[in-house]
């Protein structure tokens, strides 16, 4: 039975102990994560940052249940993720977790509305509600006037806003964002970070964001720095940056 509760406020939503990840290619073993231990509470906004090759995206994939660690324990809402079946993990990723990636991952020649509705097609939500839920998510990122457009008709910043709307459509508990501003100009990046901050402050979503940019990391309330597959530091952000408000 699938059980992923909200958890008590202040209790760890995510708890990782001594996570290791090793990729093997024929005779060569690459150790990407080397004993990561951390906890993230419900409602936190944390950034994982570090240089290329530090292991930050691999850690995000493990925390987002896209990959399993080679060693260590990962608990999500108090349950060891290794105890879930593949079907239960798929349901968690669909209903409880939203993903936003640097490359947008939108379907071409498909409207904004249809792109945002996509996660609902794998859910148990009544099909009669799909349009209204998708339109509400699109409105929340300021793109109602683009609902019938295709990705090729959108700017980079608008494409990322569609990706955020798609991540929101199932009202997930956690949003994982992997370099969400990496392909954007500075103004569009500030708008995206403003939306993400609003999801945290007004909607209470737990946000875990990966970036290699200090500027982007400082929108969060906590920065976890990785180097060579290990945690180098874990600090609070005293003077957080504020993102721009989108203009319709």
mmCIF file of C-alpha atoms in Angstrom:
data_model
loop_
_atom_site.group_PDB
_atom_site.id
_atom_site.type_symbol
_atom_site.label_atom_id
_atom_site.label_comp_id
_atom_site.label_asym_id
_atom_site.label_seq_id
_atom_site.Cartn_x
_atom_site.Cartn_y
_atom_site.Cartn_z
ATOM 1 C CA UNK A 1 0.000 0.000 0.000
ATOM 2 C CA UNK A 2 1.249 3.459 -0.895
ATOM 3 C CA UNK A 3 1.406 5.823 2.053
ATOM 4 C CA UNK A 4 3.157 9.164 1.801
ATOM 5 C CA UNK A 5 1.801 11.568 4.391
ATOM 6 C CA UNK A 6 2.403 15.272 4.746
ATOM 7 C CA UNK A 7 4.272 14.744 7.991
ATOM 8 C CA UNK A 8 4.301 16.965 11.042
ATOM 9 C CA UNK A 9 5.616 20.481 10.631
ATOM 10 C CA UNK A 10 9.264 20.620 11.574
ATOM 11 C CA UNK A 11 9.825 16.889 11.069
ATOM 12 C CA UNK A 12 12.200 15.774 8.300
ATOM 13 C CA UNK A 13 10.397 15.169 5.035
ATOM 14 C CA UNK A 14 13.621 13.986 3.430
ATOM 15 C CA UNK A 15 16.307 12.157 5.367
ATOM 16 C CA UNK A 16 19.426 10.700 3.746
ATOM 17 C CA UNK A 17 22.114 8.752 5.585
ATOM 18 C CA UNK A 18 25.508 7.952 4.063
ATOM 19 C CA UNK A 19 24.277 7.921 0.464
ATOM 20 C CA UNK A 20 26.721 6.611 -2.104
ATOM 21 C CA UNK A 21 26.296 6.318 -5.848
ATOM 22 C CA UNK A 22 28.663 4.421 -8.113
ATOM 23 C CA UNK A 23 28.301 4.012 -11.855
ATOM 24 C CA UNK A 24 30.049 1.070 -13.474
ATOM 25 C CA UNK A 25 31.120 0.992 -17.118
ATOM 26 C CA UNK A 26 32.733 -2.349 -17.981
ATOM 27 C CA UNK A 27 35.758 -2.434 -15.675
ATOM 28 C CA UNK A 28 35.625 1.217 -14.626
ATOM 29 C CA UNK A 29 33.742 2.355 -11.501
ATOM 30 C CA UNK A 30 32.954 6.057 -11.060
ATOM 31 C CA UNK A 31 32.122 7.106 -7.490
ATOM 32 C CA UNK A 32 29.806 10.115 -7.804
ATOM 33 C CA UNK A 33 28.379 10.385 -4.265
ATOM 34 C CA UNK A 34 30.595 9.491 -1.314
ATOM 35 C CA UNK A 35 28.581 9.339 1.892
ATOM 36 C CA UNK A 36 25.978 12.134 1.724
ATOM 37 C CA UNK A 37 23.908 12.686 4.876
ATOM 38 C CA UNK A 38 21.279 15.428 5.109
ATOM 39 C CA UNK A 39 17.713 16.137 6.153
ATOM 40 C CA UNK A 40 15.193 18.587 4.729
ATOM 41 C CA UNK A 41 12.039 19.577 6.586
ATOM 42 C CA UNK A 42 8.595 19.974 5.086
ATOM 43 C CA UNK A 43 8.238 23.493 3.660
ATOM 44 C CA UNK A 44 11.965 24.232 3.351
ATOM 45 C CA UNK A 45 13.531 25.870 0.291
ATOM 46 C CA UNK A 46 16.998 24.398 -0.115
ATOM 47 C CA UNK A 47 19.548 24.783 -2.884
ATOM 48 C CA UNK A 48 22.123 22.137 -3.742
ATOM 49 C CA UNK A 49 25.051 23.726 -5.498
ATOM 50 C CA UNK A 50 28.543 22.879 -6.606
ATOM 51 C CA UNK A 51 30.797 22.789 -9.658
ATOM 52 C CA UNK A 52 30.255 20.477 -12.610
ATOM 53 C CA UNK A 53 30.896 16.878 -11.557
ATOM 54 C CA UNK A 54 30.262 17.497 -7.857
ATOM 55 C CA UNK A 55 27.310 15.089 -7.802
ATOM 56 C CA UNK A 56 24.476 17.584 -7.351
ATOM 57 C CA UNK A 57 22.241 16.323 -10.180
ATOM 58 C CA UNK A 58 22.811 12.711 -9.150
ATOM 59 C CA UNK A 59 21.763 13.584 -5.596
ATOM 60 C CA UNK A 60 18.659 15.346 -6.936
ATOM 61 C CA UNK A 61 17.736 12.269 -8.984
ATOM 62 C CA UNK A 62 18.033 10.053 -5.917
ATOM 63 C CA UNK A 63 16.004 12.408 -3.716
ATOM 64 C CA UNK A 64 13.403 12.623 -6.492
ATOM 65 C CA UNK A 65 13.153 8.813 -6.688
ATOM 66 C CA UNK A 66 14.462 8.756 -10.262
ATOM 67 C CA UNK A 67 17.471 6.671 -9.209
ATOM 68 C CA UNK A 68 18.365 4.478 -6.254
ATOM 69 C CA UNK A 69 21.560 4.902 -4.221
ATOM 70 C CA UNK A 70 24.266 2.245 -4.427
ATOM 71 C CA UNK A 71 24.610 2.363 -0.634
ATOM 72 C CA UNK A 72 23.005 4.225 2.254
ATOM 73 C CA UNK A 73 19.449 4.895 3.403
ATOM 74 C CA UNK A 74 16.998 7.371 1.906
ATOM 75 C CA UNK A 75 13.775 7.984 3.817
ATOM 76 C CA UNK A 76 10.907 9.988 2.369
ATOM 77 C CA UNK A 77 8.224 10.944 4.918
ATOM 78 C CA UNK A 78 9.755 8.464 7.339
ATOM 79 C CA UNK A 79 9.754 5.429 5.039
ATOM 80 C CA UNK A 80 12.801 3.865 3.421
ATOM 81 C CA UNK A 81 12.399 4.417 -0.317
ATOM 82 C CA UNK A 82 13.893 0.984 -1.019
ATOM 83 C CA UNK A 83 10.747 -0.548 0.493
ATOM 84 C CA UNK A 84 8.498 0.898 -2.222
ATOM 85 C CA UNK A 85 7.660 -1.166 -5.294
ATOM 86 C CA UNK A 86 8.354 0.245 -8.769
ATOM 87 C CA UNK A 87 4.636 0.961 -9.162
ATOM 88 C CA UNK A 88 4.515 2.827 -5.841
ATOM 89 C CA UNK A 89 7.590 4.883 -6.785
ATOM 90 C CA UNK A 90 5.989 5.789 -10.105
ATOM 91 C CA UNK A 91 2.876 6.958 -8.257
ATOM 92 C CA UNK A 92 4.955 9.039 -5.829
ATOM 93 C CA UNK A 93 6.798 10.706 -8.720
ATOM 94 C CA UNK A 94 3.502 11.488 -10.434
ATOM 95 C CA UNK A 95 1.447 12.701 -7.489
ATOM 96 C CA UNK A 96 3.815 13.842 -4.757
ATOM 97 C CA UNK A 97 6.793 15.191 -6.707
ATOM 98 C CA UNK A 98 7.073 17.840 -9.418
ATOM 99 C CA UNK A 99 10.145 18.134 -11.636
ATOM 100 C CA UNK A 100 11.484 21.189 -13.471
ATOM 101 C CA UNK A 101 14.514 20.705 -15.722
ATOM 102 C CA UNK A 102 16.922 23.056 -17.483
ATOM 103 C CA UNK A 103 15.902 21.759 -20.921
ATOM 104 C CA UNK A 104 12.149 22.281 -20.313
ATOM 105 C CA UNK A 105 11.270 18.802 -21.726
ATOM 106 C CA UNK A 106 8.106 20.054 -23.439
ATOM 107 C CA UNK A 107 6.424 18.075 -26.199
ATOM 108 C CA UNK A 108 6.817 19.888 -29.570
ATOM 109 C CA UNK A 109 3.787 20.496 -31.795
ATOM 110 C CA UNK A 110 1.619 20.188 -28.672
ATOM 111 C CA UNK A 111 -0.120 23.122 -27.031
ATOM 112 C CA UNK A 112 0.770 24.580 -23.664
ATOM 113 C CA UNK A 113 -2.509 23.214 -22.288
ATOM 114 C CA UNK A 114 -1.795 19.679 -23.521
ATOM 115 C CA UNK A 115 1.767 19.802 -22.160
ATOM 116 C CA UNK A 116 0.553 20.825 -18.729
ATOM 117 C CA UNK A 117 -2.176 18.170 -18.729
ATOM 118 C CA UNK A 118 0.335 15.391 -19.405
ATOM 119 C CA UNK A 119 0.981 14.319 -15.751
ATOM 120 C CA UNK A 120 -2.769 14.026 -15.219
ATOM 121 C CA UNK A 121 -3.012 11.326 -17.880
ATOM 122 C CA UNK A 122 -0.958 9.057 -15.594
ATOM 123 C CA UNK A 123 -2.907 9.942 -12.451
ATOM 124 C CA UNK A 124 -6.195 8.780 -10.938
ATOM 125 C CA UNK A 125 -7.734 12.255 -11.327
ATOM 126 C CA UNK A 126 -11.113 12.273 -13.105
ATOM 127 C CA UNK A 127 -10.560 13.214 -16.748
ATOM 128 C CA UNK A 128 -13.383 15.736 -16.500
ATOM 129 C CA UNK A 129 -11.150 17.828 -14.219
ATOM 130 C CA UNK A 130 -8.012 17.792 -16.373
ATOM 131 C CA UNK A 131 -8.703 20.975 -18.330
ATOM 132 C CA UNK A 132 -9.646 23.063 -15.298
ATOM 133 C CA UNK A 133 -6.654 21.860 -13.264
ATOM 134 C CA UNK A 134 -4.256 22.511 -16.144
ATOM 135 C CA UNK A 135 -5.704 25.947 -16.846
ATOM 136 C CA UNK A 136 -5.402 26.853 -13.164
ATOM 137 C CA UNK A 137 -1.728 25.814 -13.155
ATOM 138 C CA UNK A 138 -1.113 27.814 -16.346
ATOM 139 C CA UNK A 139 -2.794 30.853 -14.802
ATOM 140 C CA UNK A 140 -0.581 30.535 -11.699
ATOM 141 C CA UNK A 141 2.507 31.166 -13.850
ATOM 142 C CA UNK A 142 0.890 33.996 -15.818
ATOM 143 C CA UNK A 143 0.471 32.227 -19.155
ATOM 144 C CA UNK A 144 -3.292 31.959 -19.621
ATOM 145 C CA UNK A 145 -2.930 33.964 -22.832
ATOM 146 C CA UNK A 146 -0.528 31.329 -24.192
ATOM 147 C CA UNK A 147 -2.585 28.198 -23.415
ATOM 148 C CA UNK A 148 -3.223 27.406 -27.095
ATOM 149 C CA UNK A 149 0.349 28.162 -28.217
ATOM 150 C CA UNK A 150 2.961 25.530 -29.052
ATOM 151 C CA UNK A 151 6.472 25.571 -27.509
ATOM 152 C CA UNK A 152 8.013 26.880 -30.731
ATOM 153 C CA UNK A 153 5.934 30.039 -30.291
ATOM 154 C CA UNK A 154 7.234 30.738 -26.785
ATOM 155 C CA UNK A 155 10.336 32.428 -25.395
ATOM 156 C CA UNK A 156 12.744 30.458 -23.219
ATOM 157 C CA UNK A 157 11.341 32.015 -20.067
ATOM 158 C CA UNK A 158 7.790 31.169 -21.111
ATOM 159 C CA UNK A 159 8.789 27.562 -21.839
ATOM 160 C CA UNK A 160 10.183 27.242 -18.325
ATOM 161 C CA UNK A 161 6.990 28.701 -16.888
ATOM 162 C CA UNK A 162 5.042 26.025 -18.775
ATOM 163 C CA UNK A 163 7.377 23.410 -17.278
ATOM 164 C CA UNK A 164 6.638 24.790 -13.806
ATOM 165 C CA UNK A 165 2.888 24.714 -14.482
ATOM 166 C CA UNK A 166 3.216 21.084 -15.562
ATOM 167 C CA UNK A 167 5.108 20.306 -12.352
ATOM 168 C CA UNK A 168 2.332 21.966 -10.326
ATOM 169 C CA UNK A 169 -0.707 20.412 -11.971
ATOM 170 C CA UNK A 170 -0.913 17.469 -9.535
ATOM 171 C CA UNK A 171 -0.318 19.772 -6.526
ATOM 172 C CA UNK A 172 2.905 18.013 -5.488
ATOM 173 C CA UNK A 173 4.364 18.060 -2.012
ATOM 174 C CA UNK A 174 7.930 18.583 -3.259
ATOM 175 C CA UNK A 175 9.277 20.428 -6.302
ATOM 176 C CA UNK A 176 12.714 19.478 -7.613
ATOM 177 C CA UNK A 177 14.273 22.005 -9.995
ATOM 178 C CA UNK A 178 17.493 21.107 -11.825
ATOM 179 C CA UNK A 179 19.241 24.253 -13.140
ATOM 180 C CA UNK A 180 15.844 25.896 -13.943
ATOM 181 C CA UNK A 181 17.464 29.182 -15.037
ATOM 182 C CA UNK A 182 20.438 27.658 -16.851
ATOM 183 C CA UNK A 183 19.093 28.319 -20.371
ATOM 184 C CA UNK A 184 17.589 31.725 -19.624
ATOM 185 C CA UNK A 185 18.694 35.351 -19.721
ATOM 186 C CA UNK A 186 18.996 37.153 -16.392
ATOM 187 C CA UNK A 187 15.556 38.837 -16.528
ATOM 188 C CA UNK A 188 13.737 35.601 -17.382
ATOM 189 C CA UNK A 189 15.751 33.828 -14.684
ATOM 190 C CA UNK A 190 14.626 36.348 -12.079
ATOM 191 C CA UNK A 191 10.991 35.821 -13.099
ATOM 192 C CA UNK A 192 11.352 32.045 -12.796
ATOM 193 C CA UNK A 193 12.943 32.386 -9.368
ATOM 194 C CA UNK A 194 10.166 34.761 -8.333
ATOM 195 C CA UNK A 195 7.590 32.105 -9.231
ATOM 196 C CA UNK A 196 9.518 29.430 -7.328
ATOM 197 C CA UNK A 197 9.830 31.688 -4.271
ATOM 198 C CA UNK A 198 6.088 32.334 -4.374
ATOM 199 C CA UNK A 199 5.346 28.607 -4.482
ATOM 200 C CA UNK A 200 7.421 28.261 -1.329
ATOM 201 C CA UNK A 201 6.215 31.294 0.611
ATOM 202 C CA UNK A 202 2.523 31.304 -0.355
ATOM 203 C CA UNK A 203 1.761 27.690 -1.239
ATOM 204 C CA UNK A 204 4.070 25.952 1.225
ATOM 205 C CA UNK A 205 5.772 23.695 -1.285
ATOM 206 C CA UNK A 206 9.069 22.110 -0.285
ATOM 207 C CA UNK A 207 11.587 23.263 -2.912
ATOM 208 C CA UNK A 208 14.909 21.573 -3.694
ATOM 209 C CA UNK A 209 16.819 23.385 -6.399
ATOM 210 C CA UNK A 210 20.111 22.450 -8.047
ATOM 211 C CA UNK A 211 22.373 25.131 -9.494
ATOM 212 C CA UNK A 212 26.032 25.926 -10.011
ATOM 213 C CA UNK A 213 25.346 29.671 -9.740
ATOM 214 C CA UNK A 214 25.689 31.440 -6.383
ATOM 215 C CA UNK A 215 23.333 34.183 -7.603
ATOM 216 C CA UNK A 216 20.521 31.663 -8.158
ATOM 217 C CA UNK A 217 21.273 29.743 -4.969
ATOM 218 C CA UNK A 218 20.738 32.854 -2.848
ATOM 219 C CA UNK A 219 16.991 32.875 -3.598
ATOM 220 C CA UNK A 220 16.698 29.898 -1.245
ATOM 221 C CA UNK A 221 16.820 29.914 2.548
ATOM 222 C CA UNK A 222 19.498 27.237 2.753
ATOM 223 C CA UNK A 223 22.508 26.347 0.579
ATOM 224 C CA UNK A 224 24.041 22.853 0.594
ATOM 225 C CA UNK A 225 27.392 22.914 -1.215
ATOM 226 C CA UNK A 226 28.839 19.751 -2.728
ATOM 227 C CA UNK A 227 32.369 19.078 -3.863
ATOM 228 C CA UNK A 228 33.699 15.776 -5.190
ATOM 229 C CA UNK A 229 30.586 13.898 -4.099
ATOM 230 C CA UNK A 230 30.598 15.118 -0.505
ATOM 231 C CA UNK A 231 28.924 17.929 1.431
ATOM 232 C CA UNK A 232 31.376 20.789 1.778
ATOM 233 C CA UNK A 233 29.049 23.109 3.738
ATOM 234 C CA UNK A 234 25.394 23.543 4.725
ATOM 235 C CA UNK A 235 24.459 27.119 5.610
ATOM 236 C CA UNK A 236 21.437 29.400 6.003
ATOM 237 C CA UNK A 237 20.969 32.373 3.661
ATOM 238 C CA UNK A 238 20.644 35.555 5.702
ATOM 239 C CA UNK A 239 19.866 38.028 2.909
ATOM 240 C CA UNK A 240 17.813 36.166 0.325
ATOM 241 C CA UNK A 241 17.399 37.526 -3.168
ATOM 242 C CA UNK A 242 13.930 38.359 -4.453
ATOM 243 C CA UNK A 243 12.741 37.328 -7.908
ATOM 244 C CA UNK A 244 10.847 39.509 -10.353
ATOM 245 C CA UNK A 245 7.073 39.330 -10.777
ATOM 246 C CA UNK A 246 5.972 38.099 -14.186
ATOM 247 C CA UNK A 247 4.070 40.424 -16.505
ATOM 248 C CA UNK A 248 1.225 38.974 -18.530
#
